[in-house]
PDB file of C-alpha atoms in Angstrom:
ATOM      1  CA  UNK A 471     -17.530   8.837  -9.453  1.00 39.00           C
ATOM      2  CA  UNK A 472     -13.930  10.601 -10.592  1.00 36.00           C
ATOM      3  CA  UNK A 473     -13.431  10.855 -14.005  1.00 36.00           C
ATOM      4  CA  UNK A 474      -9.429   9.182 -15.028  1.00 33.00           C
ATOM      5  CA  UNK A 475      -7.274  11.721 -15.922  1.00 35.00           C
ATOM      6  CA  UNK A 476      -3.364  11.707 -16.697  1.00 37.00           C
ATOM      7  CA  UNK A 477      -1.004  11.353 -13.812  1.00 35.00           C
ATOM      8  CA  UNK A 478       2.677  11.585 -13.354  1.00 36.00           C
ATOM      9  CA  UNK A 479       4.185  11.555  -9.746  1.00 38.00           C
ATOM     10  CA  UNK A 480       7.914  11.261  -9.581  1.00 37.00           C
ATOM     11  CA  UNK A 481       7.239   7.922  -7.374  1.00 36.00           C
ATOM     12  CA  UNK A 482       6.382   6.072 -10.961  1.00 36.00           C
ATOM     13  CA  UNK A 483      10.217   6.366 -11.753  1.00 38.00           C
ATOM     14  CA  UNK A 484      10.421   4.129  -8.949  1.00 37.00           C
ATOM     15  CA  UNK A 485       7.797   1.163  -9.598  1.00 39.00           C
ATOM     16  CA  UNK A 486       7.627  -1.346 -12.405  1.00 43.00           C
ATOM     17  CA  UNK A 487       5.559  -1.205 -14.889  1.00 40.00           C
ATOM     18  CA  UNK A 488       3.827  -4.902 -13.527  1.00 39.00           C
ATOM     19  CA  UNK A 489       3.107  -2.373  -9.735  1.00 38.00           C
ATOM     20  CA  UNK A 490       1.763   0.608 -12.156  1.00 39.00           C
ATOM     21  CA  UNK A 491      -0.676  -1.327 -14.027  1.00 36.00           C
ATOM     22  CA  UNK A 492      -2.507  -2.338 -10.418  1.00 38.00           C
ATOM     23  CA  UNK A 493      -2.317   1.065  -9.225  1.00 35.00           C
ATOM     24  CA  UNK A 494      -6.127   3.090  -9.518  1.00 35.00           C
ATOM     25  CA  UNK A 495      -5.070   6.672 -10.016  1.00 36.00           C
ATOM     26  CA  UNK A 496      -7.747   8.213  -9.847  1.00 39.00           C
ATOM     27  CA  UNK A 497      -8.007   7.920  -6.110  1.00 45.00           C
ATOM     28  CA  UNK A 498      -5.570  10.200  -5.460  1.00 44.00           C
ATOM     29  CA  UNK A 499      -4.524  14.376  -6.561  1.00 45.00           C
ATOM     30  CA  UNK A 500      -1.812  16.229  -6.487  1.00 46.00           C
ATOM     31  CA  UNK A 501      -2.177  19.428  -4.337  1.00 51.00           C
ATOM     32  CA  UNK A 502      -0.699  22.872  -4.909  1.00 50.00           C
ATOM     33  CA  UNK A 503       2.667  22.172  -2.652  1.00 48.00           C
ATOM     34  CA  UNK A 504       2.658  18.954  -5.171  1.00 51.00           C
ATOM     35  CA  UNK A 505       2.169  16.672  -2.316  1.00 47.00           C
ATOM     36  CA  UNK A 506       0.209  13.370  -3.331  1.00 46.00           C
ATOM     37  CA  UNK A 507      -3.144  12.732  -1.256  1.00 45.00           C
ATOM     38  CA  UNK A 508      -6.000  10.292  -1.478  1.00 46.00           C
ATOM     39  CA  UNK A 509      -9.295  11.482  -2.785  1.00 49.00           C
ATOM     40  CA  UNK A 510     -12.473  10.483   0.135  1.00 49.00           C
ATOM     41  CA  UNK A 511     -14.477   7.750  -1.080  1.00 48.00           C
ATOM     42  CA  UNK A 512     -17.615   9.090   0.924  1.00 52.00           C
ATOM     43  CA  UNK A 513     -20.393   7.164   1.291  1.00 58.00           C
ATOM     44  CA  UNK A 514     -23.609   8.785   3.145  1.00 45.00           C
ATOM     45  CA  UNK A 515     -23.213  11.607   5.202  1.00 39.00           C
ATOM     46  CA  UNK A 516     -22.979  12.916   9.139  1.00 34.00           C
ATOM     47  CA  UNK A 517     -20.198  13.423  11.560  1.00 34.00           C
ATOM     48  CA  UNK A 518     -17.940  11.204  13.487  1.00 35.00           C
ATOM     49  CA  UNK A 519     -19.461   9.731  16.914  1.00 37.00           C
ATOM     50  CA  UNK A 520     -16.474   7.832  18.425  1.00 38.00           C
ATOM     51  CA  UNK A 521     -15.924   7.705  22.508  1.00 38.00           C
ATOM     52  CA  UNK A 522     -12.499   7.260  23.743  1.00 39.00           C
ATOM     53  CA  UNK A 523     -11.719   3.773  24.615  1.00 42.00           C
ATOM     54  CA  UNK A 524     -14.195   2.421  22.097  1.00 40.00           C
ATOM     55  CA  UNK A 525     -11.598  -0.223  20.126  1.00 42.00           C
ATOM     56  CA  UNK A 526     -10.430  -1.653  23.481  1.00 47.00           C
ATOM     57  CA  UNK A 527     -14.380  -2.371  24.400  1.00 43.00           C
ATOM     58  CA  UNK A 528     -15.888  -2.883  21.253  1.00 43.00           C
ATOM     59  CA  UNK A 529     -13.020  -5.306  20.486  1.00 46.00           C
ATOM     60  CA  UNK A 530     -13.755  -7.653  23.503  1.00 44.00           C
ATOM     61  CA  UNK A 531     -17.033  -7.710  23.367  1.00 44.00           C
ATOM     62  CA  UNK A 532     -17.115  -8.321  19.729  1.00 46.00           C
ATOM     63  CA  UNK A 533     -14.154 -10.728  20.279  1.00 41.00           C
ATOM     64  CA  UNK A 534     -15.381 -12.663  23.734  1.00 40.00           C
ATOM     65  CA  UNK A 535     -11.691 -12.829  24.706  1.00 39.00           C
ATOM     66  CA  UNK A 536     -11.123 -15.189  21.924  1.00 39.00           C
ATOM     67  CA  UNK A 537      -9.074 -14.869  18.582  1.00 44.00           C
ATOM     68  CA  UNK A 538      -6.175 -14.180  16.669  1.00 42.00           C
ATOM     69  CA  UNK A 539      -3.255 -11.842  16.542  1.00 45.00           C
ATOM     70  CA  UNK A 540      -1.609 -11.170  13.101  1.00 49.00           C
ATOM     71  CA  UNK A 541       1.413  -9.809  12.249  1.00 50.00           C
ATOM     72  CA  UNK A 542       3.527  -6.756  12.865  1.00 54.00           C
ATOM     73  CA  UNK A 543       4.177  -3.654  11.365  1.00 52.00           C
ATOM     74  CA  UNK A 544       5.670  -3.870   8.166  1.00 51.00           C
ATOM     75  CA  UNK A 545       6.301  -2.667   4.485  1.00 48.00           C
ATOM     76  CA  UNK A 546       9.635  -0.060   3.894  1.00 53.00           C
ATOM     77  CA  UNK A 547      10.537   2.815   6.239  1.00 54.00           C
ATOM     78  CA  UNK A 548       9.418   6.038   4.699  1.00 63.00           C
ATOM     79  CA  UNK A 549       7.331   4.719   2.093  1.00 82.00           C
ATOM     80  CA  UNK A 550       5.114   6.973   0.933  1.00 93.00           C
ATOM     81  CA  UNK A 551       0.941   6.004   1.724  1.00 95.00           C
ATOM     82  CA  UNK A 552       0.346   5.801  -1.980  1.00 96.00           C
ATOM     83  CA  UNK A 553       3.203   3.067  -2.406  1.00 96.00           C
ATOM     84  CA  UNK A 554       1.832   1.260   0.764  1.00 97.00           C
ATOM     85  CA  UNK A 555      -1.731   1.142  -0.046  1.00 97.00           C
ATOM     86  CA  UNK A 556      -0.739   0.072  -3.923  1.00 97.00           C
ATOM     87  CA  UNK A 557       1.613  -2.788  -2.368  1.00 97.00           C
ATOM     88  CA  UNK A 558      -1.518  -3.239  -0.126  1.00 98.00           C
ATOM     89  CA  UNK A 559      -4.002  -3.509  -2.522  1.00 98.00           C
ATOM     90  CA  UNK A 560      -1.930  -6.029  -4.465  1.00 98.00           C
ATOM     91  CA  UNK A 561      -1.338  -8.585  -1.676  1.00 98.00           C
ATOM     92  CA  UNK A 562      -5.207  -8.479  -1.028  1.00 98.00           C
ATOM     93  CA  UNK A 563      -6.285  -9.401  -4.454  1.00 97.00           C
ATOM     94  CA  UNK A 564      -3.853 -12.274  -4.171  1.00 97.00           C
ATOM     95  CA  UNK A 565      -5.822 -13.469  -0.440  1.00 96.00           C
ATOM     96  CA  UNK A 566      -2.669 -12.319   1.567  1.00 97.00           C
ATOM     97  CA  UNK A 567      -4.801 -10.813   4.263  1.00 94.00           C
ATOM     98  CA  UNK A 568      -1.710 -10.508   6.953  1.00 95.00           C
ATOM     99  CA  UNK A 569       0.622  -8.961   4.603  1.00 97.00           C
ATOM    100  CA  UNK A 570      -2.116  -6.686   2.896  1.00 97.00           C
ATOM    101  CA  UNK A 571      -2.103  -5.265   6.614  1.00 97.00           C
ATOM    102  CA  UNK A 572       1.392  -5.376   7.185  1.00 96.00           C
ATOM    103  CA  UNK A 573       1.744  -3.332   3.876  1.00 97.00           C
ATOM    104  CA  UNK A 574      -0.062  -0.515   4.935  1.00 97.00           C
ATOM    105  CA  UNK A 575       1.514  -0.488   8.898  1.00 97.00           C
ATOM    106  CA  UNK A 576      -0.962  -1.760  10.473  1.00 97.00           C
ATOM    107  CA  UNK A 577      -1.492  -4.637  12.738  1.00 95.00           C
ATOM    108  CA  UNK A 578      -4.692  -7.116  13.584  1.00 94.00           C
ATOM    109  CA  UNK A 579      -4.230  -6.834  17.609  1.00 90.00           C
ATOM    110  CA  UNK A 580      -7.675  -9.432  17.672  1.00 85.00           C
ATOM    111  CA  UNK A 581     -10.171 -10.907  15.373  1.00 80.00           C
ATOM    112  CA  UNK A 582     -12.868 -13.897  15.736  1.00 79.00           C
ATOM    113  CA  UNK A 583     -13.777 -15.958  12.935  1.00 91.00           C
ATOM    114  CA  UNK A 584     -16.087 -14.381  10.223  1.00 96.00           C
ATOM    115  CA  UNK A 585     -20.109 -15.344  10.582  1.00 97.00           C
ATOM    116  CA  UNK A 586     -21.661 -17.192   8.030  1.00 97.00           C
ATOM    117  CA  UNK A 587     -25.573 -16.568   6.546  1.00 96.00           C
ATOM    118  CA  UNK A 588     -27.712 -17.817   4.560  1.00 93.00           C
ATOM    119  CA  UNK A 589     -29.944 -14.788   3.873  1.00 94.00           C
ATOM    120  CA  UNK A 590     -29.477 -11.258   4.150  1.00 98.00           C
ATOM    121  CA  UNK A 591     -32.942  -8.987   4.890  1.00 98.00           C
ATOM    122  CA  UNK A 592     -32.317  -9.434   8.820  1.00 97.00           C
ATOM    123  CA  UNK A 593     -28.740  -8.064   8.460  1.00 97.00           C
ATOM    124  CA  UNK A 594     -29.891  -5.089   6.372  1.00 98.00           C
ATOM    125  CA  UNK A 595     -31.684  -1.752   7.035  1.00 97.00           C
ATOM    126  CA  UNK A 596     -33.390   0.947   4.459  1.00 97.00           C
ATOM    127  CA  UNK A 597     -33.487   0.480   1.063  1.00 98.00           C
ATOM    128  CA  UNK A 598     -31.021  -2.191   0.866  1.00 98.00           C
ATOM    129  CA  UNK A 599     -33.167  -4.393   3.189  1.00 98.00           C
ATOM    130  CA  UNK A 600     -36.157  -4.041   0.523  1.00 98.00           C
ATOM    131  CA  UNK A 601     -33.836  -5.013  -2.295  1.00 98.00           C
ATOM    132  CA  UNK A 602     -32.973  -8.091  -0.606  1.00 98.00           C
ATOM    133  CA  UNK A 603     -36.711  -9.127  -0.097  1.00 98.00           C
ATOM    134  CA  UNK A 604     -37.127  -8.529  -3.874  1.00 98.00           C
ATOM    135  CA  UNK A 605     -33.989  -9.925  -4.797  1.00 98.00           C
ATOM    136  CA  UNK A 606     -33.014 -12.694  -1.866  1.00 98.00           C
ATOM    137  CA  UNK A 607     -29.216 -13.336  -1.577  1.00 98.00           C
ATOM    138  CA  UNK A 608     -27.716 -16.429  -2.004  1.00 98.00           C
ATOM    139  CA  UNK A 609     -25.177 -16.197   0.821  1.00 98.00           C
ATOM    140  CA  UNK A 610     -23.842 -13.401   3.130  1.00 98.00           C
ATOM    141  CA  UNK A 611     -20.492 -13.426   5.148  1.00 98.00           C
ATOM    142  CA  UNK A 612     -19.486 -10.501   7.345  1.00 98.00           C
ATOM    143  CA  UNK A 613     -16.213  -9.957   9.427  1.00 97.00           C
ATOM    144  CA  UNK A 614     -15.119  -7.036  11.500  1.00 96.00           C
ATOM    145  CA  UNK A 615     -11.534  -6.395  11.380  1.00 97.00           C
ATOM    146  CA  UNK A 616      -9.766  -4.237  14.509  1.00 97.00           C
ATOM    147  CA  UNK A 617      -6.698  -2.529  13.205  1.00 97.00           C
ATOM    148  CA  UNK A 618      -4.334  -0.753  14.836  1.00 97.00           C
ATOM    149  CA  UNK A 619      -1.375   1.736  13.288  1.00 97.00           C
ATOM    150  CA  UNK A 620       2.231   2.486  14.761  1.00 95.00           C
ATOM    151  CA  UNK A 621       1.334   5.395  17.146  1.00 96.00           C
ATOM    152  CA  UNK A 622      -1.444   3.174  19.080  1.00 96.00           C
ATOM    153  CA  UNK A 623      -4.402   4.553  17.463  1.00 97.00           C
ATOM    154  CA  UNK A 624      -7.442   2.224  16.501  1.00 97.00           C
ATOM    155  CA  UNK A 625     -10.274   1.918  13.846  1.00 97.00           C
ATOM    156  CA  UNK A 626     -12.251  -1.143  12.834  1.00 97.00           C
ATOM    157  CA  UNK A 627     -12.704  -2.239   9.443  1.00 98.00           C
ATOM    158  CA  UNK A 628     -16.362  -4.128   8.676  1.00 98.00           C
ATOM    159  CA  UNK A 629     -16.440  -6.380   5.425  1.00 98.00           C
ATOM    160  CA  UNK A 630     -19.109  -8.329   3.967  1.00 98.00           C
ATOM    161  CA  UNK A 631     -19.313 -10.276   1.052  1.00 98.00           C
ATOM    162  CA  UNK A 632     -22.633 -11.057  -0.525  1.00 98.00           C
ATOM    163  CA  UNK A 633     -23.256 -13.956  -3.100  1.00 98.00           C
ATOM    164  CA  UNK A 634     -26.328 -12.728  -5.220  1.00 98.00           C
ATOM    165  CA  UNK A 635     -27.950 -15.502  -7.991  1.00 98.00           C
ATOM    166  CA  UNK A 636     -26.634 -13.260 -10.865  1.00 98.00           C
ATOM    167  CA  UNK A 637     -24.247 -10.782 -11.756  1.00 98.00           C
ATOM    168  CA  UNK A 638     -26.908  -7.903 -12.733  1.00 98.00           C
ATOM    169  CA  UNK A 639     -27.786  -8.825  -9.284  1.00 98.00           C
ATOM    170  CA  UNK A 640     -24.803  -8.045  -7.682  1.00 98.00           C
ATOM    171  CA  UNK A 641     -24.153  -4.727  -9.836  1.00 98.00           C
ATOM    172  CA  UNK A 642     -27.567  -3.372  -8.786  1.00 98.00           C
ATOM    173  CA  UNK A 643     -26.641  -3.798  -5.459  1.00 98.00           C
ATOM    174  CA  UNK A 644     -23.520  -1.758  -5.532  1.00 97.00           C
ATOM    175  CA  UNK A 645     -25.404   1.031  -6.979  1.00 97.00           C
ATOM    176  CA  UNK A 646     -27.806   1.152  -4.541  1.00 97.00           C
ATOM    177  CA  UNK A 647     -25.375   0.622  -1.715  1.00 93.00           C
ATOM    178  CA  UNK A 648     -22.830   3.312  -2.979  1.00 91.00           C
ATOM    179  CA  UNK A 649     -25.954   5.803  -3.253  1.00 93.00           C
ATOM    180  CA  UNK A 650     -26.793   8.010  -0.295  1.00 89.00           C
ATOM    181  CA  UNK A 651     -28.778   7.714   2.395  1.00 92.00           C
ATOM    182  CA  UNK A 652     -30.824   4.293   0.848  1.00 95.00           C
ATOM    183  CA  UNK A 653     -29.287   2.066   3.758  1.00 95.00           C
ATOM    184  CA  UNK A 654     -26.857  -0.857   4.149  1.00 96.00           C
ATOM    185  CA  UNK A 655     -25.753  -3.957   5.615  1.00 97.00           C
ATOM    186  CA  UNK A 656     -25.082  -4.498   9.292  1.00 96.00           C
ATOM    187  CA  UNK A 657     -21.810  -4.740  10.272  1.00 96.00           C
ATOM    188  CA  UNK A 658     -20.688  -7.869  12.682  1.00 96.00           C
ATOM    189  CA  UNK A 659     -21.287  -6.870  16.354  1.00 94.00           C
ATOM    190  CA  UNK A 660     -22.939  -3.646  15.109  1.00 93.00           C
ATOM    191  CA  UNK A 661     -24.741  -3.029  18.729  1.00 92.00           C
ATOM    192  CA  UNK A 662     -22.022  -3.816  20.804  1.00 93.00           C
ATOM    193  CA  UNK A 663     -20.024  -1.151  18.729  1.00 94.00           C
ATOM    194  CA  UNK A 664     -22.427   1.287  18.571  1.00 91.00           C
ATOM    195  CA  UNK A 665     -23.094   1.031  21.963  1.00 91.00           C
ATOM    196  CA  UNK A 666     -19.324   1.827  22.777  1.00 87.00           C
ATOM    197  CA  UNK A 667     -19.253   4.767  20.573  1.00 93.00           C
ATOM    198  CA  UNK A 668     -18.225   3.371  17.095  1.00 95.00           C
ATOM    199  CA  UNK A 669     -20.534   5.020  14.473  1.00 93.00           C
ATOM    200  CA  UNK A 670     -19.994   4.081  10.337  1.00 95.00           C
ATOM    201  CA  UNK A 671     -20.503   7.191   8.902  1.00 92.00           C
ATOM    202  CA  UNK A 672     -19.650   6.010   5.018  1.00 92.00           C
ATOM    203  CA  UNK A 673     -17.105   8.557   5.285  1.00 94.00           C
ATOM    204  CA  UNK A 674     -14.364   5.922   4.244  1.00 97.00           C
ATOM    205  CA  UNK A 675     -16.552   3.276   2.594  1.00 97.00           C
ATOM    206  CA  UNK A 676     -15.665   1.447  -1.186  1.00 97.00           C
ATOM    207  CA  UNK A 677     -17.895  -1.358  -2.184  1.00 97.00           C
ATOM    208  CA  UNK A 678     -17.144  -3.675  -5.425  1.00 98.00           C
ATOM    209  CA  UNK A 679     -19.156  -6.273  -7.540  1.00 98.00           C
ATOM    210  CA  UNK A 680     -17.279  -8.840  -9.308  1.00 97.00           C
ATOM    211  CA  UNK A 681     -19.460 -11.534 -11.237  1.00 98.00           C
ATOM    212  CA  UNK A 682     -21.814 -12.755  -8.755  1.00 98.00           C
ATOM    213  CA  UNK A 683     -19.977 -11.101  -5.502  1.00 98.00           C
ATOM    214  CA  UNK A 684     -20.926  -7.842  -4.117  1.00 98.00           C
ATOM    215  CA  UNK A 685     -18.416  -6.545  -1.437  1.00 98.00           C
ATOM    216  CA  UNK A 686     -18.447  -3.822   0.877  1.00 98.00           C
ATOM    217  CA  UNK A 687     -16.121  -2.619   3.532  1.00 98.00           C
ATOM    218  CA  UNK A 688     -15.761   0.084   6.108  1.00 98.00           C
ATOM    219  CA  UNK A 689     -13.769   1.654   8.194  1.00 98.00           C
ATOM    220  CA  UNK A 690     -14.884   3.693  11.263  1.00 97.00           C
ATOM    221  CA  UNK A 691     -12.122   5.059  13.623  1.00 96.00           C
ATOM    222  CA  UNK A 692     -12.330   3.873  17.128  1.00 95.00           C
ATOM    223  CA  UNK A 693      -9.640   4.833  19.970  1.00 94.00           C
ATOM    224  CA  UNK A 694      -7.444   7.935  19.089  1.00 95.00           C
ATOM    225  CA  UNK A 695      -6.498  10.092  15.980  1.00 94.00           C
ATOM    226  CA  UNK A 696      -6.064   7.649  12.722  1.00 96.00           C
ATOM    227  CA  UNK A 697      -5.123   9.178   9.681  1.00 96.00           C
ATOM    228  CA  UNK A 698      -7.903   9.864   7.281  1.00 97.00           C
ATOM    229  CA  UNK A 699      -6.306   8.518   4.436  1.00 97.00           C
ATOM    230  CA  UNK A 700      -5.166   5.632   6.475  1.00 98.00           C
ATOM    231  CA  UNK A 701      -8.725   4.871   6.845  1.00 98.00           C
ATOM    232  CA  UNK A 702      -9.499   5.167   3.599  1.00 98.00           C
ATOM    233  CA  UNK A 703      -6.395   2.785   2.535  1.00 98.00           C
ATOM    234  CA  UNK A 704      -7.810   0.270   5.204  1.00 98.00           C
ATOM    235  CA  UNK A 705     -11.646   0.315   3.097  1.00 98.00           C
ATOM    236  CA  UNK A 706      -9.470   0.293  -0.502  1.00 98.00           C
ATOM    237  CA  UNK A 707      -7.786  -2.985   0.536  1.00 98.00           C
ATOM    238  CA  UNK A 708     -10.362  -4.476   2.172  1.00 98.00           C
ATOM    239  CA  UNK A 709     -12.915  -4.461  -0.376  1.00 98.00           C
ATOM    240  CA  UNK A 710     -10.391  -6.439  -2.539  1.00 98.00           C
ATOM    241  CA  UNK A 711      -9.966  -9.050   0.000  1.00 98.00           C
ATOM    242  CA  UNK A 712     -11.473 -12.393  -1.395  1.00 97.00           C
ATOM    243  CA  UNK A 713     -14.521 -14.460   0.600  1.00 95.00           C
ATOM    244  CA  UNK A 714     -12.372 -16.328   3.824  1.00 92.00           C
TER     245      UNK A 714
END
């Protein structure tokens, strides 16, 4: 969707060549005062339902009062977002979910194992539910991530990975996805959350295919006041996170 472009930031001076070369630039502009800042990776349209408490009830529900805690808060004091989410982003293509997390300041306070599937037209709605009756999945596996930042506020992160029979496949299906309004795929403990309040708006939404594997994650802010671009850094990493 954003066209690369050249970039200098005065943070480059500052990372290694090895950190610049995983570093997507074009997800981020540099405003009039010259301050850095992430560009929205929107997908679909509509406001923000969210009900005060949700994280706390979706959470348990979702959770059954069973599952893991992981990690602190981590990564440099006074890093900048950009650095985090590029340290972030690294760590995740590497499988090191707890310090991808940790990277970007934010910590797992819960989280039950991911659910396995064999198909994927039940778990879908839309378009995207007709493209899996044409084009049947060969595996589906969906986890819902509660993340919480330094200040106490909350937002949940859902990620599925879907194993088509081809790679065309799996590229059609991130076109589709990405496009407005044509549907999606469920997220883990979808009624419980929307019951509480938790909406996914695709207003901080990135979805990937890479060979066979589509992937698509989501973040949708639950108790308090996240940051946006926090948000946003939460989908970027996540969508890089390899099958569990």
């Amino acid at each position: 969707m954003y066209g690369r472009m050249p970039y200098y930031s005065p943070l480059l001076a500052k990372i290694g060549p090895a950190e610049q070369r995983g570093i997507f630039m074009p997800d981020f502009f540099t405003d009039k005062q010259g301050n850095v800042r992430p560009i929205n990776g929107k997908k679909g349209g509509g406001g923000m339902a969210v009900t005060a408490g949700a994280t706390a009830l979706a959470i348990a529900a979702y959770s059954g009062g069973a599952g893991v805690t992981s990690g602190g808060f981590g990564s440099i004091a006074g890093e900048s977002l950009f650095a985090r989410t590029s340290h972030a982003q690294q760590a995740a293509r590497k499988g090191q979910h707890d310090k991808a997390w940790q990277q970007l300041r934010l910590r797992i306070p819960r989280q039950r194992a991911p659910q396995r599937t064999l198909g994927c037209v039940v778990h879908s709605f839309g378009e995207v539910r007709e493209f899996f009756v044409r084009n049947p999945c060969r595996s589906l596996v969906r986890t819902l991530v509660p993340l919480e930042d330094e200040h106490g506020n909350s937002a949940v992160v859902s990620i599925a990975w879907v194993r088509m029979p081809t790679g065309r496949g799996a590229r059609a299906l991130e076109r589709l996805n990405h496009r407005q309004g044509t549907g999606d795929l469920t997220a883990l403990g979808q009624g419980a959350l929307t019951a509480r309040g938790v909406v996914f708006t695709g207003d901080h939404y990135r979805g990937d295919a890479r060979g066979k594997l589509f992937v698509r994650a989501e973040t949708a802010p639950a108790v308090g006041t996240m940051e946006p671009g926090l948000m946003e850094a939460a989908a970027k990493v996540a969508v890089l996170l390899p099958p569990p």
